[in-house]
XYZ file of C-alpha atoms in Angstrom:
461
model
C 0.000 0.000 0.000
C 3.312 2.455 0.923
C 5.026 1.592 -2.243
C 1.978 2.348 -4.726
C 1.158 5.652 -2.625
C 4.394 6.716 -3.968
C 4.574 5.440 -7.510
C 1.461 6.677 -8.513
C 2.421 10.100 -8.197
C 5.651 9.264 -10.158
C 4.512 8.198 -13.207
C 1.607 11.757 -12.852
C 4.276 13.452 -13.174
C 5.874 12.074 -15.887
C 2.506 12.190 -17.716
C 2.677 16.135 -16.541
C 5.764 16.818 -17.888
C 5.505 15.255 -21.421
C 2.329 17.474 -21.733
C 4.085 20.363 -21.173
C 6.913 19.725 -23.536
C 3.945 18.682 -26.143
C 2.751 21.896 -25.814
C 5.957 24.388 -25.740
C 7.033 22.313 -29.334
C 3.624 22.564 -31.333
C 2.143 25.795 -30.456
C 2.175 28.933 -33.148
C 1.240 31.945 -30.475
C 2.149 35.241 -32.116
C 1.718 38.058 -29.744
C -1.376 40.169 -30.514
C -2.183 43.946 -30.425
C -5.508 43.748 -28.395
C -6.672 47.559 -29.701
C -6.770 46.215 -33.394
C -9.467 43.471 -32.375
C -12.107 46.509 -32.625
C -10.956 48.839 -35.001
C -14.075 50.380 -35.291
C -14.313 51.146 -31.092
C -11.040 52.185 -30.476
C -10.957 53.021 -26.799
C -7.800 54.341 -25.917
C -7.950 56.479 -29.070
C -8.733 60.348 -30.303
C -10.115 59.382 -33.462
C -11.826 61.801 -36.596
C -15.083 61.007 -34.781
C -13.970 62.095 -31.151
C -12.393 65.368 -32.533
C -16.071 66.144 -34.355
C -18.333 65.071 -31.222
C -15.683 67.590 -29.334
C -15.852 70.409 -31.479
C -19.701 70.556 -32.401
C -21.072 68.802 -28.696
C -18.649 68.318 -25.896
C -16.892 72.696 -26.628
C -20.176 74.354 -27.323
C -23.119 72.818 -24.898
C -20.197 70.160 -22.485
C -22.614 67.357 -23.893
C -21.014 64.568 -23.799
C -21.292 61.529 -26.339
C -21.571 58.084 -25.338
C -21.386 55.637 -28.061
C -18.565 52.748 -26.925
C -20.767 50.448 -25.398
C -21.380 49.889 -21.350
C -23.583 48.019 -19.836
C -23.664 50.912 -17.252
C -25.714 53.435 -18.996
C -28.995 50.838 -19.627
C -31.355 48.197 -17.492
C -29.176 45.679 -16.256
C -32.190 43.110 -17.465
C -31.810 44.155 -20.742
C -30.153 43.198 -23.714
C -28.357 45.817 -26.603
C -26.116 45.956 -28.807
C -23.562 48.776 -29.345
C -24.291 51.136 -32.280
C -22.514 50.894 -35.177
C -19.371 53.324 -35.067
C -20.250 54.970 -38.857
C -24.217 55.381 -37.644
C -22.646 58.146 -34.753
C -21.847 61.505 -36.894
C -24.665 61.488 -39.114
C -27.432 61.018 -35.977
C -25.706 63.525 -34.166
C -25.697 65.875 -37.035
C -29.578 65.430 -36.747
C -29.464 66.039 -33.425
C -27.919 69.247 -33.757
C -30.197 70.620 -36.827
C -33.343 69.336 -35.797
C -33.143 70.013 -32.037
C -29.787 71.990 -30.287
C -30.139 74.567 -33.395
C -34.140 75.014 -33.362
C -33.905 75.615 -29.626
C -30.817 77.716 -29.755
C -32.519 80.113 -32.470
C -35.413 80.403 -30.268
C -34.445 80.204 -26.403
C -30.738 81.093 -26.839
C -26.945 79.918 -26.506
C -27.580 79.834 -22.742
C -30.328 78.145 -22.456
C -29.406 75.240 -24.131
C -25.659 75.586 -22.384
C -27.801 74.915 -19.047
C -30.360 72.516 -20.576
C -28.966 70.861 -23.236
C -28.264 66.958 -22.252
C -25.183 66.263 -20.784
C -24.654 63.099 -21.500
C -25.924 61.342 -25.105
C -25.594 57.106 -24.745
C -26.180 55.799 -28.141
C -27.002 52.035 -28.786
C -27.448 49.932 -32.185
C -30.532 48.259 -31.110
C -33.741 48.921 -29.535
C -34.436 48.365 -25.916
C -37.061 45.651 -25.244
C -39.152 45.434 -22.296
C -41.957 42.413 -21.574
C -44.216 44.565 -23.341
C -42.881 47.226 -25.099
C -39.694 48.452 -27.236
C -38.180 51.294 -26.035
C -36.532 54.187 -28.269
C -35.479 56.716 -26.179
C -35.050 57.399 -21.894
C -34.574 60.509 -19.363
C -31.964 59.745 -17.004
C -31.800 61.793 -13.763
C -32.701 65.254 -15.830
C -29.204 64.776 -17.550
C -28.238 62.108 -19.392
C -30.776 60.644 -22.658
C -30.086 57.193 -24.152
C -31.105 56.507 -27.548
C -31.889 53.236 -29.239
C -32.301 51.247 -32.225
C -29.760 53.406 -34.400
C -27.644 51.216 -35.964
C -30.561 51.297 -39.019
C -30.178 55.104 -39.200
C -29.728 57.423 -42.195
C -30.689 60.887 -42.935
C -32.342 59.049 -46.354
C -34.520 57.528 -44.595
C -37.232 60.138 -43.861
C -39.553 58.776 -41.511
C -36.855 56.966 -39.290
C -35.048 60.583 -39.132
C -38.752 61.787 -38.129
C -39.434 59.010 -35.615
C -35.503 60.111 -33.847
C -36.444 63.407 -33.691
C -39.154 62.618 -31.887
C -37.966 60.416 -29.240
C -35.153 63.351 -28.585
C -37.790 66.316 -28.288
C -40.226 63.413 -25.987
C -37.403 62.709 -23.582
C -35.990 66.752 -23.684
C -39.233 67.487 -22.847
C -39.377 65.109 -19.502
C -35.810 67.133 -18.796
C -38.028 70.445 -19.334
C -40.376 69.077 -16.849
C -37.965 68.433 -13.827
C -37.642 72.180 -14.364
C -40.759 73.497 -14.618
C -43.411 71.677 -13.742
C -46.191 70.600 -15.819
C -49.549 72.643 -15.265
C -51.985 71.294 -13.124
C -54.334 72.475 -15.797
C -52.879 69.611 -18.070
C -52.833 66.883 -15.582
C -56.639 67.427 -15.557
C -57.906 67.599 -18.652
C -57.844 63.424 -19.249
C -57.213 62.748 -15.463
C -60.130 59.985 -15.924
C -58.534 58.473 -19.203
C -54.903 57.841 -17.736
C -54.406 53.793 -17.264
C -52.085 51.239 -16.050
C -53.736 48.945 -18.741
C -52.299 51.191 -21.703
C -50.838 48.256 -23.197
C -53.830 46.764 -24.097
C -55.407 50.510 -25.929
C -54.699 50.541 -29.321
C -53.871 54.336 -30.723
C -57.153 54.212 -32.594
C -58.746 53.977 -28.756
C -56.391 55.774 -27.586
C -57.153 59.316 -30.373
C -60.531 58.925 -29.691
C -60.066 59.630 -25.661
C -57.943 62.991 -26.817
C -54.119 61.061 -27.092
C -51.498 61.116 -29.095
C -51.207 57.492 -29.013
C -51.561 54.633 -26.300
C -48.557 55.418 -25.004
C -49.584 58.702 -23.983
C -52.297 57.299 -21.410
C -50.229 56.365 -19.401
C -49.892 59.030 -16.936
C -49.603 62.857 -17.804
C -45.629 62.614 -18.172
C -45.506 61.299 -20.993
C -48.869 62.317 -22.418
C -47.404 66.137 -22.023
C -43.895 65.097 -23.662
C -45.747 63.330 -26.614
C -48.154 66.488 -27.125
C -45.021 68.485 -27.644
C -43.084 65.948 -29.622
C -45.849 65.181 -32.721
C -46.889 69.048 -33.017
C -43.476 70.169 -32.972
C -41.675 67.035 -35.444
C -44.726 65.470 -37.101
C -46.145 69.280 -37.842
C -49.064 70.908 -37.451
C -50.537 69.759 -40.644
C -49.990 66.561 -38.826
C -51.960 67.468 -35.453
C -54.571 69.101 -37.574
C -55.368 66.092 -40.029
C -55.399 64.102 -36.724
C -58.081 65.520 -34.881
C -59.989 65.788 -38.267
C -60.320 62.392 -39.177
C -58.938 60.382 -36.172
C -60.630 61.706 -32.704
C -64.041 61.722 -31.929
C -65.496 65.005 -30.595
C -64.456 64.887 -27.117
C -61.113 63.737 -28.310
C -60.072 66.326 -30.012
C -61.704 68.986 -27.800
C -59.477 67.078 -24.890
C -56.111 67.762 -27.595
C -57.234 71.200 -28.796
C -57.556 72.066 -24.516
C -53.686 70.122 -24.232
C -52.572 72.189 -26.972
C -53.031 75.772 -25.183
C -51.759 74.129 -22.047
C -48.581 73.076 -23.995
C -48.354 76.606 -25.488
C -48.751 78.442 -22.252
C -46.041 76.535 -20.341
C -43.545 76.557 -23.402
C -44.349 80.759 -23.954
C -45.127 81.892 -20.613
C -43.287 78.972 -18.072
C -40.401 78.698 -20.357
C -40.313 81.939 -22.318
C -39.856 80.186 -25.525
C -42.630 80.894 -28.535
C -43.736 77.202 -29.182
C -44.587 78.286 -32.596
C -41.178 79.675 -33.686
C -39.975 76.263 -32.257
C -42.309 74.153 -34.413
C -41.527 75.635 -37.581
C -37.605 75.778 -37.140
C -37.711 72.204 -36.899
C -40.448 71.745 -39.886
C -38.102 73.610 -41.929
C -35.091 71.787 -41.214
C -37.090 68.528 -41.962
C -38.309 70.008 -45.221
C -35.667 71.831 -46.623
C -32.306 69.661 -45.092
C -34.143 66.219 -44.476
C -36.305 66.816 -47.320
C -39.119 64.839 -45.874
C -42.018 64.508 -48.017
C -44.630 64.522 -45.300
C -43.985 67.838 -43.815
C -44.947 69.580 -46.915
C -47.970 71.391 -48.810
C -48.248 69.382 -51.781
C -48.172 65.970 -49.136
C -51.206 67.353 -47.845
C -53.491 68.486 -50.719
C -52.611 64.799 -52.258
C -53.361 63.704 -48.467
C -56.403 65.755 -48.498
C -56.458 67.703 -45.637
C -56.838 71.509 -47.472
C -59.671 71.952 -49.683
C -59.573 75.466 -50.471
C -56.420 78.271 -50.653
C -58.292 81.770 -50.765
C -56.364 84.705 -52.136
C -57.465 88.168 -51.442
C -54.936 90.802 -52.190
C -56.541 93.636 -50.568
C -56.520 91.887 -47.342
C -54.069 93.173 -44.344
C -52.123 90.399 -44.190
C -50.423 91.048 -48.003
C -49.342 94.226 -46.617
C -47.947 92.848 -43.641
C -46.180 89.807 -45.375
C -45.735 90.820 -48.685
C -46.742 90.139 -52.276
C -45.873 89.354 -55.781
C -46.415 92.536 -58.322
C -46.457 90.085 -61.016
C -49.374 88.236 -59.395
C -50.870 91.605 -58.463
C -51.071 92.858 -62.015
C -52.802 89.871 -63.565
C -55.294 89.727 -60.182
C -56.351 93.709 -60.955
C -56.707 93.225 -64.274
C -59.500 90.788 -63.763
C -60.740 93.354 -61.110
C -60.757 95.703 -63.923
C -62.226 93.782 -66.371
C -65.317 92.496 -63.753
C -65.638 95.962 -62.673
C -66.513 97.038 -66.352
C -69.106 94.627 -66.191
C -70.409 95.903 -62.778
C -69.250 93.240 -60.977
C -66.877 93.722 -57.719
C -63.859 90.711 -57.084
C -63.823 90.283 -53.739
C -61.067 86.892 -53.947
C -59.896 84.295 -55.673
C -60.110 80.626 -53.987
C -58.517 77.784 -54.903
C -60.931 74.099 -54.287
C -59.700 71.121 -54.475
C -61.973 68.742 -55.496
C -59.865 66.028 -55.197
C -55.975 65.613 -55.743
C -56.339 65.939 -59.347
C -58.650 68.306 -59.886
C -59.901 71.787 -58.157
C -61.988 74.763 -59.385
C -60.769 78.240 -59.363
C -63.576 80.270 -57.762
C -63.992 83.983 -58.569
C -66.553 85.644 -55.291
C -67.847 88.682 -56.083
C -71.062 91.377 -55.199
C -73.544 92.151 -57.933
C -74.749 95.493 -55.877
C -74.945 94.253 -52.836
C -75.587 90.575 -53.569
C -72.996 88.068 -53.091
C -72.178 85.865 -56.110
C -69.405 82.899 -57.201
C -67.973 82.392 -60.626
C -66.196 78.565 -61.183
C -63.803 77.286 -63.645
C -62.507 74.004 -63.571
C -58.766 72.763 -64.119
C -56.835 69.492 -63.931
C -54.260 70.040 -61.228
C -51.331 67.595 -60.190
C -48.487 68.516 -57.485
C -45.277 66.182 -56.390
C -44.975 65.487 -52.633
C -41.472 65.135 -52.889
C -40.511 68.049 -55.329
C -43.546 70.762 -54.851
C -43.795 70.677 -58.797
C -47.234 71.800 -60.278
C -49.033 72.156 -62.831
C -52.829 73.851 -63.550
C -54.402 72.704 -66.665
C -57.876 74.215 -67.840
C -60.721 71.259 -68.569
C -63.835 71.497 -70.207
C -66.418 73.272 -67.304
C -68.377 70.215 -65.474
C -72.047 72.667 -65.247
C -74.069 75.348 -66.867
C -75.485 76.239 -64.569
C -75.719 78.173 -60.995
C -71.783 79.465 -60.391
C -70.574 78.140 -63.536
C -73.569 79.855 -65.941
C -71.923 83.412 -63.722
C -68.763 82.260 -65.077
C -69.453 82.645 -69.091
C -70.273 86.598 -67.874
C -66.506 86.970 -67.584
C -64.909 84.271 -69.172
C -63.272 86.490 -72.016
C -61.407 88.432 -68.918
C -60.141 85.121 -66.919
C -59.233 83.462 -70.197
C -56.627 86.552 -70.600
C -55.564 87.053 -67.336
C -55.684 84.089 -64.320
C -56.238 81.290 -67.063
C -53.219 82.637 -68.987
C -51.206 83.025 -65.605
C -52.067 79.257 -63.887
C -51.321 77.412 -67.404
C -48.467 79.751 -68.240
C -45.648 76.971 -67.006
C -44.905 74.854 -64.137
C -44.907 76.047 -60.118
C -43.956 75.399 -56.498
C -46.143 74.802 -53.738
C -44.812 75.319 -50.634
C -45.655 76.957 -47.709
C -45.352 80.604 -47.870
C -44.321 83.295 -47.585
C -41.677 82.088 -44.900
C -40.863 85.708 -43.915
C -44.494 85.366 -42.249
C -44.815 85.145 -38.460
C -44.332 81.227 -37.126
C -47.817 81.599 -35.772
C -49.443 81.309 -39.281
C -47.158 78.493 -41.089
C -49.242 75.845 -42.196
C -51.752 78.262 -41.720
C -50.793 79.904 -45.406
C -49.421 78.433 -48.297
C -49.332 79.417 -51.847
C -47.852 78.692 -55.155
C -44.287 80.171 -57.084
C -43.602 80.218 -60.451
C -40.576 77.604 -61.209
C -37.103 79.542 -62.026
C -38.908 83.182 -60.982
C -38.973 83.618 -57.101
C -40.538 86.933 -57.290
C -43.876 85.560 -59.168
C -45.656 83.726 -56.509
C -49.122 84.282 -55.007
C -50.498 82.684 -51.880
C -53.147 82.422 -49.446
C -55.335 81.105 -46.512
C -55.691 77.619 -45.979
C -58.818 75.599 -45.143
C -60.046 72.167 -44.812
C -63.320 71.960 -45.982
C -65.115 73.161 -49.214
């Protein structure tokens, strides 16, 4: 029993050592630079990248970018990936012209220096709960974490729309920690608000005056999501919702969150909500060039049914006007008033996206009266391109019969001038006030900025 006690051990060790030697002759280990494993997160580095998110974040507003990965900055139960390294610049560069410059231009360099995020944590994939997918969170007043970006591109339109939004919803929960959100608001759907929000759809949800399903919730994020779709989806947007989404009480409950919103951004925040809304529409129509942010989206969408031009009016005095649409406009004044007739406007219907009638309203005496001629009309959503194309009249009678009285006059003048070549429809004139955009809109003449007329918008015929 002694002797084998000892030998086993022996011949272990002689098993042990020829291992060992096995091992020192056959292996190939060439010493490995551990940075180059992840050239595309290098950590120890002060790469292109770093130098930009210094210069345009970290210098100007000491906002800080996150987007190496750590576990740190997220749920612990949670699962995400780390964003892809060439995804960073170009989201931040939308992060900068659709929300630090918007709120700069309106609340100023030190507001945003105070507000402004100071940490950014960006992550490739989207943050999944039991129940829901997360895009975006408020952490602690400072730091927001954005998800589900490594599928990002400026091209992309509505993705760019949908980031945007999560970055004004959570900015807005950072606006909230400092001034409070009015107790006005919290009432308005105080019965609506549910734990069981998961189980609304955003039909249900529209009809009880929210946003979305989301927003029922509780008033925290029903207040952040009434700023973020005015201010990134538009007003055209809000508008067309509560026209064909809500029911009644619905969208009296939004119209009532609306003013609430608007009094705490003007008068708790001293920033004009309006201004803000249309410095980010703009950036999303004319850098973005999103589609669905634009006049010609929402004639084909059919939200406006009329544009109604009256040049006499104030507000063509206060904005400005077009001499060249002026001229051909008093002409047909001219010509009615031979005939005893007064103009009072000029309205643009839409009858549907193809088609609209140009209306002519005018007093007989004292007797109100309408003259209609009907044109084949297309515009581009993406582009603004348009064209007016006279048809063969669809009556005889009534307001079209009243237009044969003068149809030697708007043959020469407004027929000539709407067939005359292609135009632009866009919202304008942007030197207006930000409390009418999407209010006005009108039409310029391709290649000739200074021939344009335009006018005020409505939704029903």
């Amino acid at each position: 029993m002694i002797s084998k006690f000892f030998f086993k051990p022996i011949v272990y060790s002689g098993l042990l050592i020829i291992l060992l030697n096995s091992c020192r002759k056959d292996d190939k280990f060439t010493p490995i630079n551990m940075n180059d494993l992840n050239p595309d997160v290098p950590y120890n580095a002060n790469t292109e990248l770093d130098q930009w998110l210094k210069a345009n974040l970290l210098d100007v507003y000491n906002s800080e970018v996150i987007y190496r990965y750590s576990r740190y900055h997220h749920e612990y139960d949670r699962n995400i990936t780390p964003i892809d390294v060439d995804r960073v610049q170009p989201f931040m560069e939308t992060v900068i012209g659709g929300f630090a410059n918007p709120y700069v231009s309106v609340a100023g360099m030190p507001f945003m220096k105070v507000n402004m995020p100071k940490q950014w944590v960006l992550y490739g994939s989207s943050s999944y709960s039991s129940t829901t997918v997360y895009w975006g969170s408020a952490v602690g007043g400072v730091r927001v974490n954005i998800f589900d970006l490594n599928n990002f591109s400026k091209s992309n339109t509505s993705l760019v729309r949908d980031r945007l939004g999560t970055i004004h919803h959570e900015f807005t929960h950072i606006l909230n920690q400092r001034v409070i959100i009015p107790a006005e608001f919290r009432e308005i759907s105080k019965s609506e608000y549910t734990g069981d929000w998961q189980n609304m759809t955003d039909a249900q949800a529209q009809n009880l005056g929210f946003m979305r399903a989301y927003s029922a919730q509780n008033p925290m994020e029903d207040f952040a999501d009434m700023v973020k779709y005015p201010v990134v989806w538009g007003p055209s947007w809000f508008e067309n919702l509560i026209r064909t989404r809500t029911s009644a009480a619905g969208a009296a409950a939004l119209r009532a969150k609306e003013q609430s919103v608007l009094q705490y951004f003007n008068s708790g925040l001293q920033i004009d909500f309006r201004e803000l809304q249309k410095k980010v529409q703009l950036y999303l129509k004319d850098t973005i060039k999103d589609p669905e942010v634009t006049f010609p989206y929402w004639i084909n969408q059919g939200l406006y049914r009329t544009v109604t031009i009256a040049p006499d009016d104030q507000m063509y005095q206060d904005y400005g006007s077009s001499d060249v649409f002026n001229t051909v406009y008093n002409n047909m004044k001219t010509y009615m008033a031979g005939l005893g007739r007064t103009l009072l406007n000029m309205q643009l219907r839409f009858n549907t996206p193809n088609s609209l009638t140009v209306r002519l309203n005018y007093l007989s005496g004292t007797s109100a009266f309408a003259a209609d001629y009907d044109f084949a009309f297309a515009t581009n959503a993406n582009t603004g391109i348009t064209t007016f194309t006279k048809v063969a009249q669809s009556g005889t009678t009534g307001s079209y019969s009243n237009a044969q009285i003068f149809v030697s006059g708007f043959e020469t003048t407004i027929q000539a001038y709407l067939t005359s070549g292609t135009f632009i429809a866009d919202w304008i004139p942007l030197s207006a006030p930000a409390s009418v955009y999407a209010k006005i809109a009108g039409f310029t003449k391709s290649g000739e900025p200074g021939n344009y007329f335009y006018g005020t918008l409505g939704q029903t015929l």
